Short mmCIF file of C-alpha atoms and ligand atoms in Angstrom, two decimals:
data_model
loop_
_atom_site.label_atom_id
_atom_site.label_comp_id
_atom_site.label_asym_id
_atom_site.label_seq_id
_atom_site.Cartn_x
_atom_site.Cartn_y
_atom_site.Cartn_z
CA MET A 48 59.86 95.40 95.87
CA ALA A 49 61.16 97.98 98.29
CA ASP A 50 58.94 98.93 101.21
CA LYS A 51 57.00 102.17 100.88
CA LYS A 52 58.35 105.11 102.80
CA LYS A 53 56.47 105.87 106.00
CA LEU A 54 54.74 109.12 106.96
CA TYR A 55 53.86 110.02 110.53
CA ILE A 56 51.42 112.95 110.95
CA ARG A 57 50.61 114.63 114.23
CA THR A 58 47.59 116.92 114.19
CA TYR A 59 46.90 119.80 116.59
CA GLY A 60 44.15 122.42 116.71
CA CYS A 61 40.69 122.35 115.20
CA GLN A 62 38.73 119.88 113.05
CA MET A 63 39.84 121.72 109.91
CA ASN A 64 43.35 120.54 110.66
CA VAL A 65 42.05 116.97 111.00
CA TYR A 66 40.54 117.25 107.52
CA ASP A 67 43.71 118.92 106.12
CA SER A 68 45.87 116.14 107.58
CA GLU A 69 43.83 113.54 105.69
CA ARG A 70 44.23 115.50 102.47
CA MET A 71 47.98 116.04 103.04
CA ALA A 72 48.45 112.32 103.69
CA GLU A 73 46.65 111.65 100.39
CA ALA A 74 48.83 114.21 98.55
CA LEU A 75 52.02 112.66 99.95
CA GLY A 76 50.72 109.13 99.41
CA ALA A 77 50.00 109.53 95.69
CA GLY A 78 52.25 107.93 93.07
CA LYS A 79 54.62 105.00 93.20
CA ASP A 80 57.11 106.81 95.43
CA GLY A 81 54.36 107.97 97.77
CA TYR A 82 54.38 107.60 101.51
CA GLU A 83 52.10 105.34 103.52
CA LEU A 84 50.87 106.34 106.96
CA THR A 85 52.37 104.92 110.11
CA GLU A 86 51.35 105.35 113.74
CA ASN A 87 54.87 104.49 114.82
CA LEU A 88 57.07 107.57 115.19
CA GLU A 89 60.31 105.56 115.17
CA ALA A 90 59.40 103.89 111.86
CA ALA A 91 58.80 107.22 110.09
CA ASP A 92 60.80 108.48 107.11
CA MET A 93 58.89 111.75 107.29
CA ILE A 94 57.26 113.49 110.25
CA LEU A 95 54.66 116.15 109.53
CA MET A 96 53.28 118.35 112.27
CA ASN A 97 49.98 120.00 111.40
CA THR A 98 49.98 122.87 113.87
CA CYS A 99 47.72 125.38 115.64
CA HIS A 100 48.58 129.00 116.45
CA ILE A 101 45.44 129.96 118.34
CA ARG A 102 47.00 130.30 121.81
CA GLU A 103 50.62 130.81 122.86
CA LYS A 104 50.84 127.41 124.58
CA ALA A 105 49.68 125.59 121.43
CA ALA A 106 52.32 127.32 119.32
CA GLU A 107 55.19 126.95 121.80
CA LYS A 108 54.48 123.24 122.24
CA ILE A 109 55.44 122.77 118.59
CA TYR A 110 58.99 123.89 119.25
CA SER A 111 59.46 121.55 122.19
CA GLU A 112 58.12 118.65 120.08
CA LEU A 113 60.44 119.62 117.23
CA GLY A 114 63.33 119.50 119.69
CA ARG A 115 62.45 115.85 120.40
CA PHE A 116 62.16 114.97 116.71
CA LYS A 117 65.58 116.48 116.07
CA GLY A 118 67.03 113.68 118.21
CA LEU A 119 65.41 111.08 115.94
CA LYS A 120 67.11 112.72 113.00
CA THR A 121 70.52 112.25 114.55
CA ALA A 122 69.86 108.50 114.61
CA LYS A 123 68.27 108.51 111.13
CA PRO A 124 69.82 111.27 108.98
CA ASP A 125 67.41 110.68 106.07
CA LEU A 126 64.40 111.48 108.23
CA LYS A 127 62.49 114.50 106.91
CA ILE A 128 60.64 116.89 109.21
CA GLY A 129 57.82 119.13 108.01
CA VAL A 130 55.67 121.77 109.69
CA ALA A 131 52.23 122.54 108.26
CA GLY A 132 49.16 124.41 109.49
CA CYS A 133 48.70 127.72 111.25
CA VAL A 134 52.10 128.01 113.00
CA ALA A 135 53.71 127.39 109.60
CA GLN A 136 51.62 130.19 108.11
CA ALA A 137 52.25 132.61 110.97
CA GLU A 138 55.97 132.01 111.47
CA GLY A 139 57.23 130.76 108.09
CA ALA A 140 61.03 130.78 107.78
CA GLU A 141 61.39 131.64 111.48
CA ILE A 142 60.58 127.97 112.21
CA MET A 143 63.65 126.78 110.28
CA ARG A 144 65.75 129.43 111.96
CA ARG A 145 64.64 128.35 115.45
CA GLN A 146 64.85 124.65 114.58
CA PRO A 147 67.28 123.92 111.72
CA ALA A 148 66.26 120.24 111.66
CA VAL A 149 63.03 121.30 109.91
CA ASP A 150 63.14 120.56 106.15
CA LEU A 151 59.77 121.84 105.04
CA VAL A 152 57.26 124.53 106.04
CA VAL A 153 53.88 124.62 104.29
CA GLY A 154 50.85 126.82 105.01
CA PRO A 155 47.20 125.72 105.07
CA GLN A 156 46.49 127.11 101.58
CA THR A 157 49.45 125.59 99.69
CA TYR A 158 49.62 121.97 100.72
CA HIS A 159 48.51 120.84 97.25
CA ARG A 160 52.10 121.75 96.31
CA LEU A 161 53.54 119.21 98.75
CA PRO A 162 54.63 116.69 96.06
CA GLU A 163 56.83 119.33 94.32
CA MET A 164 58.13 120.58 97.64
CA MET A 165 59.09 117.03 98.57
CA GLN A 166 61.19 116.75 95.39
CA ALA A 167 63.31 119.64 96.62
CA VAL A 168 63.49 118.12 100.11
CA ALA A 169 64.60 114.78 98.63
CA LYS A 170 67.58 116.63 97.08
CA GLY A 171 68.54 117.91 100.51
CA GLU A 172 67.09 121.40 99.98
CA LYS A 173 64.74 123.22 102.33
CA ALA A 174 61.22 123.96 101.08
CA LEU A 175 58.99 126.83 102.25
CA ASP A 176 55.59 127.87 100.88
CA THR A 177 53.16 130.06 102.79
CA ASP A 178 51.46 131.80 99.85
CA PHE A 179 47.79 132.56 99.58
CA PRO A 180 47.62 131.30 95.97
CA GLU A 181 45.14 132.19 93.26
CA GLU A 182 44.41 128.57 92.42
CA ASP A 183 41.99 126.48 94.50
CA LYS A 184 44.03 123.89 96.39
CA PHE A 185 41.11 121.45 96.48
CA GLU A 186 41.07 121.39 92.66
CA ASN A 187 44.76 120.55 92.65
CA LEU A 188 44.76 117.74 95.19
CA PRO A 189 44.65 114.10 94.13
CA VAL A 190 41.24 112.44 93.78
CA ARG A 191 40.38 110.95 97.16
CA PRO A 192 41.28 107.24 97.36
CA LYS A 193 38.55 104.63 97.17
CA VAL A 194 39.07 103.15 100.61
CA LYS A 195 36.53 102.12 103.23
CA ARG A 196 35.94 104.98 105.66
CA ALA A 197 34.87 105.35 109.26
CA PRO A 198 31.14 106.21 109.53
CA ALA A 199 31.66 109.84 110.60
CA ALA A 200 33.69 112.20 108.40
CA PHE A 201 34.63 115.88 108.20
CA LEU A 202 34.24 117.84 104.99
CA THR A 203 35.65 121.36 104.66
CA VAL A 204 33.22 123.61 102.77
CA GLN A 205 34.47 127.06 103.73
CA GLU A 206 37.80 128.45 104.83
CA GLY A 207 39.13 131.65 106.26
CA CYS A 208 37.61 134.43 108.27
CA ASP A 209 36.77 138.08 107.64
CA LYS A 210 35.56 138.82 111.16
CA PHE A 211 38.81 139.95 112.76
CA CYS A 212 37.93 139.40 116.40
CA ALA A 213 40.52 141.47 118.27
CA PHE A 214 42.13 138.43 119.94
CA CYS A 215 42.26 135.98 117.06
CA VAL A 216 45.00 134.87 114.63
CA VAL A 217 42.74 132.90 112.28
CA PRO A 218 42.08 135.69 109.74
CA TYR A 219 45.87 135.99 109.36
CA THR A 220 46.71 132.29 109.28
CA ARG A 221 43.84 131.10 107.10
CA GLY A 222 43.17 134.17 105.00
CA ALA A 223 39.90 135.62 103.71
CA GLU A 224 36.56 133.79 103.68
CA VAL A 225 36.27 131.48 100.66
CA SER A 226 33.51 128.94 100.00
CA ARG A 227 33.96 125.83 97.86
CA PRO A 228 31.58 125.31 94.93
CA THR A 229 28.44 123.37 95.92
CA ALA A 230 28.79 120.79 93.13
CA ARG A 231 32.29 119.83 94.33
CA ILE A 232 31.10 119.42 97.89
CA LEU A 233 28.16 117.28 96.80
CA SER A 234 30.38 114.98 94.76
CA GLU A 235 32.92 114.67 97.59
CA ALA A 236 30.03 113.88 99.98
CA ARG A 237 28.59 111.23 97.63
CA ALA A 238 32.00 109.60 97.33
CA LEU A 239 32.34 109.54 101.13
CA VAL A 240 28.93 107.89 101.45
CA GLU A 241 29.91 105.25 98.87
CA ARG A 242 32.87 104.46 101.12
CA GLY A 243 30.77 103.88 104.22
CA VAL A 244 30.26 107.36 105.67
CA ARG A 245 26.85 107.93 107.32
CA GLU A 246 27.48 111.25 109.07
CA ILE A 247 29.18 114.33 107.65
CA THR A 248 30.27 117.37 109.64
CA LEU A 249 30.64 120.37 107.35
CA LEU A 250 33.61 122.45 108.40
CA GLY A 251 34.57 126.09 108.10
CA GLN A 252 36.21 128.71 110.29
CA ASN A 253 32.91 130.52 109.72
CA VAL A 254 30.93 127.72 108.21
CA ASN A 255 27.58 129.53 108.33
CA ALA A 256 29.03 132.34 106.20
CA TYR A 257 29.12 129.74 103.39
CA ILE A 258 27.88 131.21 100.12
CA ALA A 259 28.63 129.89 96.62
CA ASP A 260 26.69 130.99 93.53
CA GLY A 261 23.87 132.20 95.78
CA ILE A 262 23.66 128.91 97.68
CA THR A 263 23.82 129.36 101.45
CA LEU A 264 24.80 126.79 104.05
CA ALA A 265 21.09 125.97 104.52
CA GLY A 266 20.77 125.40 100.76
CA LEU A 267 23.82 123.15 100.81
CA ILE A 268 22.44 121.17 103.76
CA HIS A 269 19.11 120.60 101.99
CA GLN A 270 20.94 119.32 98.89
CA LEU A 271 23.17 117.04 100.96
CA ALA A 272 20.10 115.69 102.75
CA GLU A 273 18.96 114.21 99.43
CA ILE A 274 21.94 111.85 99.29
CA ASP A 275 20.67 108.32 100.03
CA GLY A 276 22.69 106.63 102.71
CA LEU A 277 23.78 109.87 104.34
CA ALA A 278 21.93 109.81 107.66
CA ARG A 279 23.29 112.76 109.61
CA ILE A 280 24.56 116.25 108.87
CA ARG A 281 26.32 118.60 111.28
CA PHE A 282 28.28 121.83 110.81
CA THR A 283 30.88 123.78 112.75
CA THR A 284 31.99 126.51 113.63
CA SER A 285 29.34 129.21 113.32
CA HIS A 286 29.29 132.91 114.06
CA PRO A 287 26.13 134.39 115.65
CA ASN A 288 25.92 137.14 112.99
CA ASP A 289 25.78 134.62 110.15
CA MET A 290 22.92 132.57 111.61
CA GLY A 291 20.54 133.31 108.69
CA ASP A 292 16.77 132.80 108.76
CA ASP A 293 17.01 129.85 106.35
CA LEU A 294 19.64 128.12 108.50
CA ILE A 295 17.56 128.59 111.64
CA ALA A 296 14.52 127.22 109.78
CA ALA A 297 16.54 124.20 108.59
CA PHE A 298 16.77 122.97 112.18
CA GLY A 299 12.98 122.58 112.08
CA THR A 300 12.61 121.18 108.56
CA CYS A 301 15.64 118.99 107.86
CA ASP A 302 15.47 115.67 109.75
CA LYS A 303 19.05 114.80 108.84
CA LEU A 304 20.39 118.00 110.43
CA MET A 305 21.32 116.96 113.97
CA PRO A 306 20.01 118.91 116.99
CA TYR A 307 23.40 120.25 118.01
CA LEU A 308 24.84 123.71 117.46
CA HIS A 309 28.26 125.04 118.40
CA LEU A 310 27.79 128.80 118.58
CA PRO A 311 30.67 130.57 120.33
CA VAL A 312 29.94 133.86 122.10
CA GLN A 313 33.23 134.43 124.03
CA SER A 314 31.75 136.82 126.62
CA GLY A 315 28.41 137.92 128.08
CA SER A 316 29.49 141.53 128.60
CA ASP A 317 28.52 143.99 125.87
CA LYS A 318 31.53 146.16 126.74
CA ILE A 319 33.91 143.23 126.25
CA LEU A 320 32.08 141.98 123.14
CA LYS A 321 32.59 145.43 121.65
CA ARG A 322 36.28 145.46 122.54
CA MET A 323 36.60 141.99 121.06
CA ASN A 324 35.10 143.37 117.83
CA ARG A 325 32.45 140.65 117.88
CA SER A 326 29.80 143.00 116.36
CA HIS A 327 26.91 141.51 118.32
CA SER A 328 25.54 142.01 121.82
CA ALA A 329 24.76 139.39 124.44
CA ALA A 330 21.02 140.00 123.86
CA GLN A 331 21.36 139.43 120.10
CA TYR A 332 23.11 136.13 120.76
CA LEU A 333 20.35 135.05 123.15
CA GLN A 334 17.70 136.00 120.58
CA VAL A 335 19.31 133.79 117.93
CA LEU A 336 19.25 130.86 120.32
CA GLU A 337 15.64 131.56 121.28
CA ARG A 338 14.62 131.42 117.62
CA ILE A 339 16.46 128.14 117.07
CA ARG A 340 14.94 126.60 120.19
CA ALA A 341 11.49 127.62 118.95
CA VAL A 342 11.92 125.40 115.87
CA ARG A 343 14.04 122.67 117.52
CA PRO A 344 13.31 122.55 121.26
CA ASP A 345 15.66 119.61 121.92
CA ILE A 346 18.72 121.31 120.40
CA LEU A 347 21.92 121.03 122.43
CA ILE A 348 23.90 124.27 122.50
CA SER A 349 27.68 124.37 122.69
CA GLY A 350 29.87 127.45 123.09
CA ASP A 351 33.37 128.90 123.42
CA PHE A 352 34.42 131.40 126.11
CA ILE A 353 37.45 133.54 126.76
CA VAL A 354 38.08 134.84 130.29
CA GLY A 355 40.56 137.53 131.24
CA PHE A 356 40.30 139.50 128.01
CA PRO A 357 42.01 142.90 128.52
CA GLU A 358 39.90 145.22 130.70
CA GLU A 359 37.50 142.47 131.79
CA THR A 360 36.22 143.51 135.24
CA ASP A 361 34.42 141.38 137.82
CA ALA A 362 31.14 142.84 136.59
CA ASP A 363 31.97 141.85 133.00
CA PHE A 364 32.79 138.34 134.18
CA GLN A 365 29.52 138.16 136.12
CA ALA A 366 27.70 139.09 132.91
CA THR A 367 29.33 136.08 131.23
CA LEU A 368 28.15 133.81 134.06
CA ASP A 369 24.64 135.30 133.71
CA LEU A 370 24.64 134.56 129.99
CA ILE A 371 25.75 130.99 130.65
CA ARG A 372 22.90 130.56 133.14
CA ALA A 373 20.45 131.98 130.61
CA VAL A 374 21.60 129.65 127.81
CA ASN A 375 22.20 126.42 129.72
CA TYR A 376 24.99 124.85 127.65
CA GLY A 377 25.15 121.15 126.87
CA GLN A 378 28.81 121.42 125.84
CA ALA A 379 31.44 124.17 126.10
CA TYR A 380 35.08 125.06 125.60
CA SER A 381 36.67 127.80 127.67
CA PHE A 382 40.06 129.44 127.60
CA LYS A 383 42.14 131.99 129.40
CA TYR A 384 42.91 134.87 127.10
CA SER A 385 46.27 134.46 125.36
CA SER A 386 47.87 137.51 123.79
CA ARG A 387 48.74 136.80 120.14
CA PRO A 388 51.35 138.81 118.23
CA GLY A 389 49.91 140.89 115.41
CA THR A 390 46.33 140.95 116.72
CA PRO A 391 44.79 144.29 117.85
CA ALA A 392 44.28 143.11 121.45
CA ALA A 393 47.98 142.23 121.79
CA GLU A 394 48.70 145.91 122.51
CA ARG A 395 46.36 146.03 125.52
CA ALA A 396 47.12 145.59 129.23
CA LEU A 397 46.55 142.07 130.57
CA VAL A 398 44.20 141.14 133.41
CA ASP A 399 46.12 139.83 136.45
CA ALA A 400 46.96 136.15 135.81
CA ASP A 401 45.64 134.92 139.18
CA VAL A 402 42.37 136.75 138.63
CA ALA A 403 42.03 135.20 135.17
CA ASP A 404 42.81 131.73 136.56
CA ALA A 405 40.17 132.08 139.28
CA ARG A 406 37.59 133.24 136.72
CA LEU A 407 38.34 130.33 134.43
CA GLN A 408 37.84 127.90 137.30
CA GLU A 409 34.55 129.44 138.32
CA LEU A 410 33.27 129.50 134.74
CA GLN A 411 34.32 125.91 134.09
CA ALA A 412 32.64 124.75 137.30
CA LEU A 413 29.34 126.28 136.17
CA LEU A 414 29.67 124.89 132.64
CA SER A 415 30.46 121.40 133.85
CA VAL A 416 27.37 121.34 136.07
CA GLN A 417 25.30 122.29 133.01
CA GLN A 418 27.00 119.73 130.78
CA LYS A 419 26.49 116.95 133.30
CA ALA A 420 22.83 117.91 133.77
CA ALA A 421 22.27 117.81 129.98
CA GLN A 422 23.87 114.37 129.84
CA ASP A 423 21.97 113.06 132.89
CA ALA A 424 18.69 114.25 131.37
CA MET A 425 19.14 111.65 128.62
CA VAL A 426 18.70 108.76 131.06
CA GLY A 427 15.46 106.91 130.31
CA ARG A 428 15.20 108.44 126.83
CA GLU A 429 15.34 106.71 123.47
CA VAL A 430 18.09 108.00 121.20
CA SER A 431 19.53 106.98 117.87
CA VAL A 432 23.17 105.89 117.96
CA LEU A 433 25.60 105.74 115.06
CA PHE A 434 28.02 102.96 115.94
CA GLU A 435 31.63 104.03 115.35
CA LYS A 436 33.82 101.34 116.93
CA PRO A 437 33.95 98.37 119.28
CA GLY A 438 34.27 99.19 122.98
CA ARG A 439 37.12 97.98 125.17
CA LEU A 440 34.89 95.42 126.87
CA LYS A 441 33.83 92.34 124.96
CA GLY A 442 30.36 92.62 123.44
CA GLN A 443 30.32 96.40 123.74
CA MET A 444 30.15 99.09 121.05
CA ILE A 445 30.61 102.84 121.13
CA GLY A 446 28.64 105.32 119.11
CA LYS A 447 27.36 108.87 119.11
CA SER A 448 23.85 110.09 119.79
CA GLN A 449 22.16 112.88 117.82
CA HIS A 450 23.40 115.25 120.53
CA LEU A 451 26.99 114.05 120.08
CA HIS A 452 27.08 112.24 123.41
CA ALA A 453 29.34 109.18 123.41
CA VAL A 454 27.15 106.11 124.12
CA PHE A 455 28.44 102.71 125.26
CA VAL A 456 26.04 99.91 124.36
CA ALA A 457 26.15 96.26 125.49
CA ILE A 458 25.56 94.13 122.40
CA PRO A 459 23.94 90.70 122.81
CA ASP A 460 25.33 87.99 120.51
CA GLY A 461 23.19 87.10 117.54
CA PRO A 462 22.40 87.83 113.91
CA ASP A 463 20.84 91.15 114.87
CA ALA A 464 23.98 92.56 116.49
CA PRO A 465 24.86 95.97 115.00
CA VAL A 466 28.13 96.53 113.15
CA VAL A 467 30.23 99.69 112.76
CA GLY A 468 28.26 102.16 110.62
CA ASP A 469 24.81 101.01 111.78
CA LEU A 470 22.29 103.44 113.23
CA ARG A 471 20.14 101.89 115.94
CA ARG A 472 17.62 102.92 118.56
CA VAL A 473 19.04 102.78 122.07
CA ARG A 474 17.48 103.36 125.49
CA ILE A 475 19.84 105.31 127.75
CA THR A 476 20.19 103.60 131.11
CA GLU A 477 23.09 105.43 132.73
CA SER A 478 25.15 108.61 132.68
CA SER A 479 28.77 108.55 133.87
CA ALA A 480 31.53 111.19 133.84
CA ASN A 481 31.85 111.74 130.08
CA SER A 482 29.57 109.24 128.44
CA LEU A 483 26.20 107.51 128.45
CA GLY A 484 25.39 103.81 128.69
CA GLY A 485 22.43 102.17 127.01
CA VAL A 486 20.73 99.08 125.63
CA LEU A 487 19.43 98.29 122.14
CA ILE A 488 15.69 98.70 121.70
CA ASP A 489 15.16 96.81 118.45
N1 SAH B 273 35.97 130.32 114.04
C1 SAH B 273 35.60 129.89 115.30
C2 SAH B 273 36.73 129.32 116.14
C3 SAH B 273 37.92 130.14 116.40
S1 SAH B 273 39.17 129.44 117.38
C4 SAH B 273 34.83 130.98 115.98
O1 SAH B 273 34.70 132.07 115.51
O2 SAH B 273 34.30 130.73 117.03
C5 SAH B 273 38.33 128.57 118.65
C6 SAH B 273 38.20 129.30 119.94
O3 SAH B 273 39.47 129.60 120.49
C7 SAH B 273 37.51 130.63 119.85
O4 SAH B 273 36.13 130.50 119.78
C8 SAH B 273 37.95 131.29 121.14
O5 SAH B 273 37.11 130.96 122.22
C9 SAH B 273 39.33 130.68 121.37
N2 SAH B 273 40.40 131.66 121.11
C10 SAH B 273 40.70 132.25 119.95
N3 SAH B 273 41.73 133.12 120.10
C11 SAH B 273 42.08 133.08 121.41
C12 SAH B 273 43.05 133.76 122.20
N4 SAH B 273 43.86 134.67 121.68
N5 SAH B 273 43.10 133.46 123.52
C13 SAH B 273 42.28 132.52 124.07
N6 SAH B 273 41.35 131.87 123.37
C14 SAH B 273 41.24 132.13 122.06
FE1 SF4 B 274 38.65 134.07 115.04
FE2 SF4 B 274 36.53 135.63 115.38
FE3 SF4 B 274 37.08 134.61 112.98
FE4 SF4 B 274 36.22 133.02 114.91
S1 SF4 B 274 35.05 134.71 113.99
S2 SF4 B 274 37.92 132.63 113.52
S3 SF4 B 274 37.14 133.91 116.73
S4 SF4 B 274 38.31 136.11 114.08
FE1 F3S B 275 44.30 126.51 115.35
FE2 F3S B 275 44.46 127.27 112.85
FE3 F3S B 275 42.40 125.81 113.64
S1 F3S B 275 45.05 128.46 114.60
S2 F3S B 275 42.14 126.46 115.75
S3 F3S B 275 44.50 125.17 113.61
S4 F3S B 275 42.36 127.46 112.15
#
């Protein structure tokens, strides 16, 4: 029997792309002529780049990578090259024009059509599909294979964004907000749990805007919590304006909902928030967090920040630092503003690049002090750890705490030693640069 053809996927961008890459691999893997995944670029018969358009650097990197892949094609003329994800959606046919070695371009809402597109590609044609189709792609993807899974999984429940922040490409690349039916999500979650998953992170560009047949994200979380064997639930990414009362309450009532919330704010200046079209003030954001902390005092807050947005003054930047001091973040992601074609802010004058660089450094210095302090504060505490993989040292395993800290645990030999997928109590004994160390308690 001939060997199966090999597929190499490289994923950029957010967790939704990680989930989409899994589903694309499944779509391309189905059937007797399907591809199997390889980690070895040179062995690939097809290379698929699942791309991100959020900042200019992310998008431009794709073209330099494609330039490298073109060389592989010279040595292996049958090699197929595909571009998926948000750059595919935003640039479409332009990608094939800039890099003629590309055979296929598919947007985030049409990858269920990959098998048909590949038939055209096999005949030597180019295939392009960046529609926003009527049909639900999830209903048209193959049933997920019954293979053993890693203990932590992503599950997309909502896609798209109607918020139109002035800097952001996502509403254009992913389309309007759409929520998947609750029953479908529950059955996908049950199937994941049957295959070894203990922790599910619900994904959406605006996951807390989830609403399907009157069921909100909080309602969905409560239903998921009833699945035996599912130990932990998380969700990301949320918008402050969609933090409903029932979702806030869920942090106090649902034990399986982990005490971690990624709630981007972008800026602490009301003037800038307005110009970003965020439709909330700094004070409103702080109030939401205060209410969540009232029901879940140990919650770890994570955020996203943009510095150097057009017309950001020193005073605006100071307001962002003040907000960061008021919140005390346990985790954060921060970026220099990148002007994106087609977004409203793209027309506006840029802040001086050196000024923006200096602000980013100052902001990141403050955030890293806060992150380290949150991590150090775990030393001496008992946490629960979901073991995800063996460590590099013998007798060591790595897992994640409730607060999403990576924890390295020394495992004594014996019948009681945990295996991947186990949840165990651990006492934290040390805090290093980016992780914690601990010992088993029971
Ligand atoms: N839906 C999420 C995530 C959007 S993208 C949300 O609303 O928060 C992730 C982060 O990238 C954003 O939170 C923002 O901080 C950053 N980002 C988006 N567009 C950007 C741009 N044009 N320049 C710099 N950072 C940007
Ligand atoms: Fe982009 Fe704003 Fe939508 Fe987030 S809420 S995806 S930042 S437009
Ligand atoms: Fe990037 Fe698209 Fe995600 S632009 S951040 S891959 S939604």
